[in-house]
Coordinates of C-alpha atoms and ligand atoms in Angstrom, one line a residue:
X1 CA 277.9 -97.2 27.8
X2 CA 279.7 -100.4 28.1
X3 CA 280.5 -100.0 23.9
X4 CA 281.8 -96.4 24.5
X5 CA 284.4 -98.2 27.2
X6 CA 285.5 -100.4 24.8
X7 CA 286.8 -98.2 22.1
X8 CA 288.5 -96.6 24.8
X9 CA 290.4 -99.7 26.0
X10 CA 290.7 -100.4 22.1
X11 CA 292.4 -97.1 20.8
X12 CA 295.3 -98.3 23.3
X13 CA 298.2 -99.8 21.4
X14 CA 300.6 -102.0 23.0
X15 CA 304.4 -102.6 20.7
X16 CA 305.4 -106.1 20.9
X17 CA 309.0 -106.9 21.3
X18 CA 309.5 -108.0 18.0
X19 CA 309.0 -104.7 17.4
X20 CA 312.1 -103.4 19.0
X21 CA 315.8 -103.6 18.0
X22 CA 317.1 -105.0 20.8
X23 CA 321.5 -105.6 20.3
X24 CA 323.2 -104.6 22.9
X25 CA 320.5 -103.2 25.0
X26 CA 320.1 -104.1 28.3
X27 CA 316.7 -105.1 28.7
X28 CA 314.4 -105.3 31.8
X29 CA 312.1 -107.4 32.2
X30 CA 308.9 -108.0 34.3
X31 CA 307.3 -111.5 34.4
X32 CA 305.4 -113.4 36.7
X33 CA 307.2 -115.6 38.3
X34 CA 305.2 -116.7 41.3
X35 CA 305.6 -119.9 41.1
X36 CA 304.1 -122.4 44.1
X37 CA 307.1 -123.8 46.2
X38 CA 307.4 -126.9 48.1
X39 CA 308.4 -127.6 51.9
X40 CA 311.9 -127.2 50.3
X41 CA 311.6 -124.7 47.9
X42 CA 311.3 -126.7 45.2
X43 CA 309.0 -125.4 42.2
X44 CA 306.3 -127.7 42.3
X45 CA 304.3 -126.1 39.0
X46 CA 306.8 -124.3 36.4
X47 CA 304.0 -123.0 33.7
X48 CA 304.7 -119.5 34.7
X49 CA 308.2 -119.7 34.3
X50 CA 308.0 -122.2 30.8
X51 CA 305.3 -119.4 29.8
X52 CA 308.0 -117.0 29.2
X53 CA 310.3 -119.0 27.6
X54 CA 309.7 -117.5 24.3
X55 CA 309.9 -113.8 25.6
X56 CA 313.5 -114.5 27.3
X57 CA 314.8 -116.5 24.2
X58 CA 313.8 -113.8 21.8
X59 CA 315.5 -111.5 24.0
X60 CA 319.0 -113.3 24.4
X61 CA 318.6 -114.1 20.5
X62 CA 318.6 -110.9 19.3
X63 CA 322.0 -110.1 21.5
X64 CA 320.4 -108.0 24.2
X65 CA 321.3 -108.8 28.2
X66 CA 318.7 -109.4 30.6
X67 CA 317.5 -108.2 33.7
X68 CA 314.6 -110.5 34.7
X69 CA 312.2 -109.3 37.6
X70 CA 309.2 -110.6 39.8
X71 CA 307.2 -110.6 43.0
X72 CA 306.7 -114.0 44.6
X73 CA 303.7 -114.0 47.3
X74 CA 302.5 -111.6 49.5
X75 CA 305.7 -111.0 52.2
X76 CA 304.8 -109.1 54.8
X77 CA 307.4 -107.6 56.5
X78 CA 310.1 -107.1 54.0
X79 CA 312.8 -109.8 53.2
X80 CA 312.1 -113.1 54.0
X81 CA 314.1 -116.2 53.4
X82 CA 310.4 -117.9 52.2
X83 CA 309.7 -115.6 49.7
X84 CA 313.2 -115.5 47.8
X85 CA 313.4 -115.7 44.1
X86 CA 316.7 -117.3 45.0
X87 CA 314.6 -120.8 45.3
X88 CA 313.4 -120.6 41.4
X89 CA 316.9 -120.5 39.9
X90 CA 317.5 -124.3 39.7
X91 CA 314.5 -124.6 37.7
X92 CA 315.0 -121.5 35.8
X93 CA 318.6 -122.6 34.8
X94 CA 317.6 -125.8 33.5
X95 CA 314.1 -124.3 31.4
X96 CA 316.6 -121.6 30.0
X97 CA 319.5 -123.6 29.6
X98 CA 322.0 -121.0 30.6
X99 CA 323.3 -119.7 34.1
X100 CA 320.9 -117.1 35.5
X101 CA 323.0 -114.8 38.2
X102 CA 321.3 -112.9 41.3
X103 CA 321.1 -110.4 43.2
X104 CA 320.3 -110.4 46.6
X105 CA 318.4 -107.1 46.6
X106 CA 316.3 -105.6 43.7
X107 CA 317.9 -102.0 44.1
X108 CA 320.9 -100.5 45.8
X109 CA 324.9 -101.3 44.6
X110 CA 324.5 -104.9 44.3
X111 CA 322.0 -104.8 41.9
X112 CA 323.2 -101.7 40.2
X113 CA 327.1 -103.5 39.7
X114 CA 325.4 -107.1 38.7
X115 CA 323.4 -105.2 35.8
X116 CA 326.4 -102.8 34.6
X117 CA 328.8 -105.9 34.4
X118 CA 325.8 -108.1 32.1
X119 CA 327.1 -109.0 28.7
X120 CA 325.2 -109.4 26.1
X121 CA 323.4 -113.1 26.1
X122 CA 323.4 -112.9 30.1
X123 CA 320.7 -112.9 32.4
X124 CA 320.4 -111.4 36.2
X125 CA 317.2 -112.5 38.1
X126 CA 316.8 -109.4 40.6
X127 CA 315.2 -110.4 44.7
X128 CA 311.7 -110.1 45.4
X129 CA 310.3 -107.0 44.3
X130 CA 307.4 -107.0 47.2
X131 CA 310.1 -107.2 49.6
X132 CA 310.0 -103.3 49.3
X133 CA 306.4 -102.2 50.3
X134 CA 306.8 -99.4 47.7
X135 CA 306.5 -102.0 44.7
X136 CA 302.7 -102.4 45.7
X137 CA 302.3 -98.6 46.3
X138 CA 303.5 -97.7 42.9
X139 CA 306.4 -95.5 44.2
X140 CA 307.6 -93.2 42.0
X141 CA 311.5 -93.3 43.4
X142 CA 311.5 -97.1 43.5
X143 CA 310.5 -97.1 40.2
X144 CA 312.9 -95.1 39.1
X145 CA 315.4 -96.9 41.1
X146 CA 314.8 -100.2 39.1
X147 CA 314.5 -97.7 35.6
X148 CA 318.0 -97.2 36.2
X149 CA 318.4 -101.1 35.5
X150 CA 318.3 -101.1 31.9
X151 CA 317.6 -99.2 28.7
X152 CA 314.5 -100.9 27.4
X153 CA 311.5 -102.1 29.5
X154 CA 309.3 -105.1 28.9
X155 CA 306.4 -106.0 30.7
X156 CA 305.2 -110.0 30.1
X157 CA 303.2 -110.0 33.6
X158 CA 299.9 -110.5 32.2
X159 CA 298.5 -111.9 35.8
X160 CA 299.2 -108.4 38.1
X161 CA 298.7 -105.9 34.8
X162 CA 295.3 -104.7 36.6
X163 CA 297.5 -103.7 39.2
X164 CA 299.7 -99.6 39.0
X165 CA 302.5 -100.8 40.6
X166 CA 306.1 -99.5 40.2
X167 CA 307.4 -102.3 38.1
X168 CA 304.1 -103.2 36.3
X169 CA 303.0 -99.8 35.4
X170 CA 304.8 -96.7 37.1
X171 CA 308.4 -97.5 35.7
X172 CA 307.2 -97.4 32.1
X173 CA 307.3 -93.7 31.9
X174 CA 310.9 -93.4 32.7
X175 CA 311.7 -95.5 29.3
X176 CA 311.4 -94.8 25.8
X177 CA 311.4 -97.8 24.3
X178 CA 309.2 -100.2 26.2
X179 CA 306.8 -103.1 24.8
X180 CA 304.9 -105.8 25.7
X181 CA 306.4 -109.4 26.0
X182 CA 305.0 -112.6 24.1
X183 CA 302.9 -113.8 27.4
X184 CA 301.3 -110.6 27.8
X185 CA 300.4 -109.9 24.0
X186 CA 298.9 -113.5 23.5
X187 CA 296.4 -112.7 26.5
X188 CA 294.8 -109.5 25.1
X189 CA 294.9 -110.8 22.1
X190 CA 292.9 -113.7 23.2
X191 CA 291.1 -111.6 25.2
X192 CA 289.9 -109.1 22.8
X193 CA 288.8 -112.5 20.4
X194 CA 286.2 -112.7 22.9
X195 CA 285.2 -109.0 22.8
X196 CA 285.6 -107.5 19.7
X197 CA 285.3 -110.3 17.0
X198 CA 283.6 -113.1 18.7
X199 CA 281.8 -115.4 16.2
X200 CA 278.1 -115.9 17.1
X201 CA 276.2 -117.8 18.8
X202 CA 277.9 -117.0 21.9
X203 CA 278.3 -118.2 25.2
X204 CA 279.4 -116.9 28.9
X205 CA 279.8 -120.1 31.3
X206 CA 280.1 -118.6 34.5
X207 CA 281.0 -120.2 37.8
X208 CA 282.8 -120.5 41.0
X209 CA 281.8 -119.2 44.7
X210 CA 280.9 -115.8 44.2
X211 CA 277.9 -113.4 42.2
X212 CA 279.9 -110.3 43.8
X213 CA 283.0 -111.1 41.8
X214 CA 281.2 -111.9 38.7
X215 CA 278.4 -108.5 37.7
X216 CA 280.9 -106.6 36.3
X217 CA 281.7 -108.8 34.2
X218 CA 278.1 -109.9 33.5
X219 CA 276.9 -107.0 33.1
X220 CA 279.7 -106.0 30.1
X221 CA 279.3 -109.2 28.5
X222 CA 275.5 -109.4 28.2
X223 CA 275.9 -107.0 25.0
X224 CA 277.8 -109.3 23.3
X225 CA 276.4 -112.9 23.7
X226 CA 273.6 -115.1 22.8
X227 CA 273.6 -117.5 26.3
X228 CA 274.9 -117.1 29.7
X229 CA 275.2 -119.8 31.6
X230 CA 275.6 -119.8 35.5
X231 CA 276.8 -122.5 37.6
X232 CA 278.7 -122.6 40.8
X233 CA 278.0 -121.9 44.1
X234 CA 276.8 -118.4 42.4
X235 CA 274.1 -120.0 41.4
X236 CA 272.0 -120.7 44.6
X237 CA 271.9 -116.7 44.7
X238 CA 270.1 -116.5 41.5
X239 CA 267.5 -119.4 42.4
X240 CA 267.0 -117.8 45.6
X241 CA 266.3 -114.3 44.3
X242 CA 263.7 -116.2 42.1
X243 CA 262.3 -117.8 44.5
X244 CA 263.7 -120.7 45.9
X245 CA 264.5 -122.1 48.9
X246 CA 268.8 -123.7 48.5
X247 CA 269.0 -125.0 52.0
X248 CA 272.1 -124.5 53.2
X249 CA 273.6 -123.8 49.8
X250 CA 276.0 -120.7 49.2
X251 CA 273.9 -117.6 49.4
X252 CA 275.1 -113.6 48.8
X253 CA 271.9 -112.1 50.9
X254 CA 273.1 -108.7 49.7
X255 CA 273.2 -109.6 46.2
X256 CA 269.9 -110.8 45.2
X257 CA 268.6 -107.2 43.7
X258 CA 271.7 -108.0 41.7
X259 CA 270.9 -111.1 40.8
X260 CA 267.3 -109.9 39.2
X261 CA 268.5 -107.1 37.6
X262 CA 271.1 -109.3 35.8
X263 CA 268.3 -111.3 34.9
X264 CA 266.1 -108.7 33.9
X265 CA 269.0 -106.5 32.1
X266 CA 269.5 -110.2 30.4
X267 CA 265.8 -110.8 28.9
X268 CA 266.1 -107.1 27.5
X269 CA 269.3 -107.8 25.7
X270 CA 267.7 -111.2 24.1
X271 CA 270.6 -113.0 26.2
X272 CA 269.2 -116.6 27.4
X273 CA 270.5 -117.1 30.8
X274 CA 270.8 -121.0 31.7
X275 CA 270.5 -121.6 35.4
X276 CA 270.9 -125.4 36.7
X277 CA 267.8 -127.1 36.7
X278 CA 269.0 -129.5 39.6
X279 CA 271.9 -130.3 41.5
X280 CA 273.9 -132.6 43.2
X281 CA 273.4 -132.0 47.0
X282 CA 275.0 -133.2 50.3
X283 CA 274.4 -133.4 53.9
X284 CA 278.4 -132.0 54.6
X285 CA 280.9 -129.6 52.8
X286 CA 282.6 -133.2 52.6
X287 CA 283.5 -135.2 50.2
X288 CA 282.4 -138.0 52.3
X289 CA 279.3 -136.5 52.7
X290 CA 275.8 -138.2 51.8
X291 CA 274.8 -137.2 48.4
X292 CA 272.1 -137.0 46.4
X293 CA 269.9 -135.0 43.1
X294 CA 267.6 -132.8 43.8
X295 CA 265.6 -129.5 41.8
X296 CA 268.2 -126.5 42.2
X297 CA 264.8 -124.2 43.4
X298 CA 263.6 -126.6 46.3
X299 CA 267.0 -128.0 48.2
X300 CA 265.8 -129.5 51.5
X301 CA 267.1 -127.4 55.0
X302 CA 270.3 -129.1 56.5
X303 CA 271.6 -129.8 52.6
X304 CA 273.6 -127.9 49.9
X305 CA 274.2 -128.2 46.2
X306 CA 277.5 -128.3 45.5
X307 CA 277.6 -129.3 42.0
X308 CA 275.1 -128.8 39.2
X309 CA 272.9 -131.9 38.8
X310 CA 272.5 -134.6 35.5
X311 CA 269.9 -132.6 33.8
X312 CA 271.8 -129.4 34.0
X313 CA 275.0 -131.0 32.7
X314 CA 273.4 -132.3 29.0
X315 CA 271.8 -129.0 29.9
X316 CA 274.9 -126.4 29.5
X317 CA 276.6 -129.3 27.3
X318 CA 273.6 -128.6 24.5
X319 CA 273.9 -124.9 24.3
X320 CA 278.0 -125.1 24.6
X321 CA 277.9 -127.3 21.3
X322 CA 275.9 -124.8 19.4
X323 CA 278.1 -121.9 19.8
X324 CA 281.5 -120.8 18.2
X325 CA 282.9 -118.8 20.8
X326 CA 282.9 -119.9 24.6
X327 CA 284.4 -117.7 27.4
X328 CA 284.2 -119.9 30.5
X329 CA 284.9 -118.2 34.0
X330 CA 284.6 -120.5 37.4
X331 CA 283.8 -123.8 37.6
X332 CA 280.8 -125.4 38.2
X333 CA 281.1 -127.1 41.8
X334 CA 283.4 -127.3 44.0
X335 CA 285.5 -129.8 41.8
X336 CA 288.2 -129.9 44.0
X337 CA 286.1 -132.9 46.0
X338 CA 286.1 -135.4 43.0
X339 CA 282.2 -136.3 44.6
X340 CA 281.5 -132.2 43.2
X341 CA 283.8 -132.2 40.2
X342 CA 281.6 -134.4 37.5
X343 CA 279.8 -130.7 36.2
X344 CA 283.0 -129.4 35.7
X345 CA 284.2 -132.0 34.2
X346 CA 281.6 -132.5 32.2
X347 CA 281.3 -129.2 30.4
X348 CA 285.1 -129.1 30.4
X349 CA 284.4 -132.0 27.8
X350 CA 281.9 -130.1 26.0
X351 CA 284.2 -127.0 25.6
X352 CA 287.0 -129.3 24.1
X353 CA 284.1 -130.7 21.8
X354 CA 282.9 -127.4 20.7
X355 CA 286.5 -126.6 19.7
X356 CA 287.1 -129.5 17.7
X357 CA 284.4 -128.9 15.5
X358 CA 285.6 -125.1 15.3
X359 CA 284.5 -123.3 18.0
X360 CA 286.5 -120.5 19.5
X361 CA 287.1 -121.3 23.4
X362 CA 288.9 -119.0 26.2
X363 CA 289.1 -120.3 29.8
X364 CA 290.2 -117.5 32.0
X365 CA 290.3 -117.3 35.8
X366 CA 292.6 -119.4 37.9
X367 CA 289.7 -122.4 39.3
X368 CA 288.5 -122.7 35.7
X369 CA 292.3 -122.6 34.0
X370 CA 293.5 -125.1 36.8
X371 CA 290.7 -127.5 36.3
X372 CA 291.1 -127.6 32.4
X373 CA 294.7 -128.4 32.8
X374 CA 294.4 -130.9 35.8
X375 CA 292.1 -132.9 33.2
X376 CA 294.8 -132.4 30.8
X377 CA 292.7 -130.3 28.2
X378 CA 294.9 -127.5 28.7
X379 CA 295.8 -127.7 25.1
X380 CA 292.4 -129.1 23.4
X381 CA 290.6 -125.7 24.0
X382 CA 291.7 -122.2 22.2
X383 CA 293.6 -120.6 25.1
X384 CA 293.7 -120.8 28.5
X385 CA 294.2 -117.4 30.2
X386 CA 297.4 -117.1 33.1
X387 CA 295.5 -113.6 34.5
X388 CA 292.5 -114.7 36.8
X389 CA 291.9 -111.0 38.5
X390 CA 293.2 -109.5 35.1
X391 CA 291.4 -111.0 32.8
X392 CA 288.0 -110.4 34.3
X393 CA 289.1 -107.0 34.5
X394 CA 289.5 -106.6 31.2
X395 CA 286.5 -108.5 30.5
X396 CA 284.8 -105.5 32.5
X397 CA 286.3 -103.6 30.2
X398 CA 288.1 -101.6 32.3
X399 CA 291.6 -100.3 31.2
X400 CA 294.5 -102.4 32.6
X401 CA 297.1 -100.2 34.0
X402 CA 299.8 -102.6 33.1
X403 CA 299.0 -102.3 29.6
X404 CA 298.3 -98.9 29.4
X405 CA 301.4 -98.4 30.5
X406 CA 303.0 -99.7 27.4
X407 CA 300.7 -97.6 25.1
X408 CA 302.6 -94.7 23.0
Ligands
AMP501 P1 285.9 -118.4 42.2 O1 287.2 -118.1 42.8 O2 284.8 -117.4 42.5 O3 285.9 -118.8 40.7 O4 285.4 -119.7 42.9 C1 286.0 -120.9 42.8 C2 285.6 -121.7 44.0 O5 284.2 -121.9 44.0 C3 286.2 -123.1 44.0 O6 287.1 -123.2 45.1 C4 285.0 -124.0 44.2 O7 285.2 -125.0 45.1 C5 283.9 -123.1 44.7 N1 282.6 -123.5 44.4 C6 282.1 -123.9 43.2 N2 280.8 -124.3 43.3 C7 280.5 -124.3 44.6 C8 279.3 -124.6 45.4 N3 278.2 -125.1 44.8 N4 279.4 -124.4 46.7 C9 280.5 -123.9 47.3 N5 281.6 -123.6 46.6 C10 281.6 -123.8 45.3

């Protein structure tokens, strides 16, 4: 079943903008631009808005105007001086190198007047697209509203793709000549490295808090690699279903028929499945917290294992140095304590290892992602994935509505 999903999502084709003859069009763009802010609205990480630099340059190049917009975090109750894209165009200015000009609404005359007047080689960020409630609800007539912005629509939000809303999916149809920006066509063209062509052997590192957010995924993968490796606070669920007793570890109660079936479905498929032999457990969910090692299937009552133990790590760091592709999803404790961050760390090294003797390596999912670049790896590994809930969305092989949106 899962291989009859995949062709599906396959037979979708997605034009790139270098596709498109773009001179003296007016194009519209979507990209993520939700961008962390300071106290005083500062941007205090820019990656989104340096990722796409290319897409905006190759845009302006080619003697097209632009019309650039976004959503920036989840506002509530409509406009809201917090939320304003207005705060970004300090930065944005100074990435581009050119005056970016605004408007204070994303529809209605202002917006409408700012984008006729554009020349070409101009740019116009447009407000907060989530101050209108119908941006999440995919409304047809707000989409259409912002269609009326320009003559050629480009989408290079990779990150909200698996979501149909009006400007990442339902405005497409009111264009004919649409296509996919360079952000967006580098991720499923990573992503589809991993899925269609991976070399072999081949290994799933999965991690973080949760087995719920993580059987799709699984479950679609296990026909494709060799290993699987779980770490995380996911992992206590799979001991427990087999077993053990994890103290006061992270446990899904209503996921342990999950867990065995994974398991099961795993030994079927030939797929080894690497659990953490032992942990590093504490008395507190504290970084000051007594800690000590202990077997991941016997954690006393009153403690929790919050990173994968010493023999786990040259565990997982074996089997990641025999394979050639690596998809890695969560990390492996909670590595935002730097007492629980030494098993991510550690197979973060490995990964960066296994690609510099030739090893094909995608870190997707916003834990895993942030922790590769907060150790500065970011660029010793193949890619590092933007789109945490997309990505494992297409990893489940389900079809993005974003992208499909773009197909002919
Ligand atoms: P996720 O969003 O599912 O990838 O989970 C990421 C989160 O999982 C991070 O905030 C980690 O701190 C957390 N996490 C990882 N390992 C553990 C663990 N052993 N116990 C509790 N939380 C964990």
């Amino acid at each position: 079943m899962g291989m009859s999903k995949f062709a599906l999502l396959n037979s979708i084709s997605m034009k790139s903008i270098s596709s498109l003859s773009l001179a003296g069009k007016k194009v519209l763009v979507r990209v993520d631009f939700n961008v962390p802010l300071t106290a005083d609205f500062q941007v205090s990480d820019d990656t989104r808005l340096r990722a796409t630099l290319p897409t905006i340059h190759h845009i302006l190049d080619a003697g097209a105007s632009l019309v650039l917009m976004s959503h920036l975090g989840r506002p509530k109750d409509g406009p809201t001086d917090k939320y304003s894209l207005r705060h970004i165009i300090p930065a944005l200015e100074k990435l581009i190198g050119k005056p970016v000009q605004f408007a204070n609404d994303c529809i209605g005359a202002e917006a409408s007047e700012k984008a006729a007047a554009l020349q070409s080689g101009e740019i116009l960020l447009l407000e907060n697209l989530r101050f209108y409630k119908e941006e999440e609800k995919g409304d047809i007539g707000f989409a259409e509203k912002l269609s009326k912005l320009g003559n050629v629509y480009v989408n290079d939000a990779f990150g909200t793709a698996h979501r149909a809303h009006a400007s990442t999916a339902v405005m497409a149809q009111f264009f004919t000549e649409k296509a996919a920006g360079f952000v967006m066509s580098a991720e499923i063209e990573n992503a589809k490295k991993v899925l269609d062509s991976a070399q072999k052997p081949y290994v799933a590192i999965m991690g973080g808090a949760k087995v719920s957010d993580k059987i799709l995924i699984m479950e679609n993968l296990l026909d494709r690699i060799d290993h699987l490796i779980i770490g995380g606070g996911m992992a206590y669920t799979f001991w427990k279903a087999k077993g053990g007793v994890i103290g006061n570890s992270l446990l899904e109660e209503d996921r342990l028929e999950t867990c065995l079936r994974i398991l099961d479905l795993a030994k079927e498929k030939g797929v080894e499945v690497h659990l953490p032999m032992d942990s590093t457990i504490a008395d507190a969910f504290s970084n000051e917290a007594q800690k000590t090692n202990c077997e991941s299937k016997g954690i006393p009552a009153g403690w929790m294992g919050l990173d994968i133990g010493q023999k786990a790590m040259q565990d997982f760091r074996e089997v990641v140095l025999k394979c050639k592709t690596i998809l890695w999803n969560g990390p492996m404790g909670v590595f935002e304590m730097p007492a629980f961050a030494e098993g991510t760390k550690t197979i973060a090294h490995a990964v960066v290892e296994a690609t510099a003797n030739g090893a094909y390596s995608l870190i997707g999912g916003g834990d895993s992602a942030a922790a590769v670049n907060q150790l500065g790896f970011g660029d010793q590994v193949s890619y590092v994935s933007t789109g945490g809930g997309a990505l494992l969305e297409y990893m489940e092989g389900k079809v993005l509505p974003g992208v499909a949106a773009l197909g002919e």
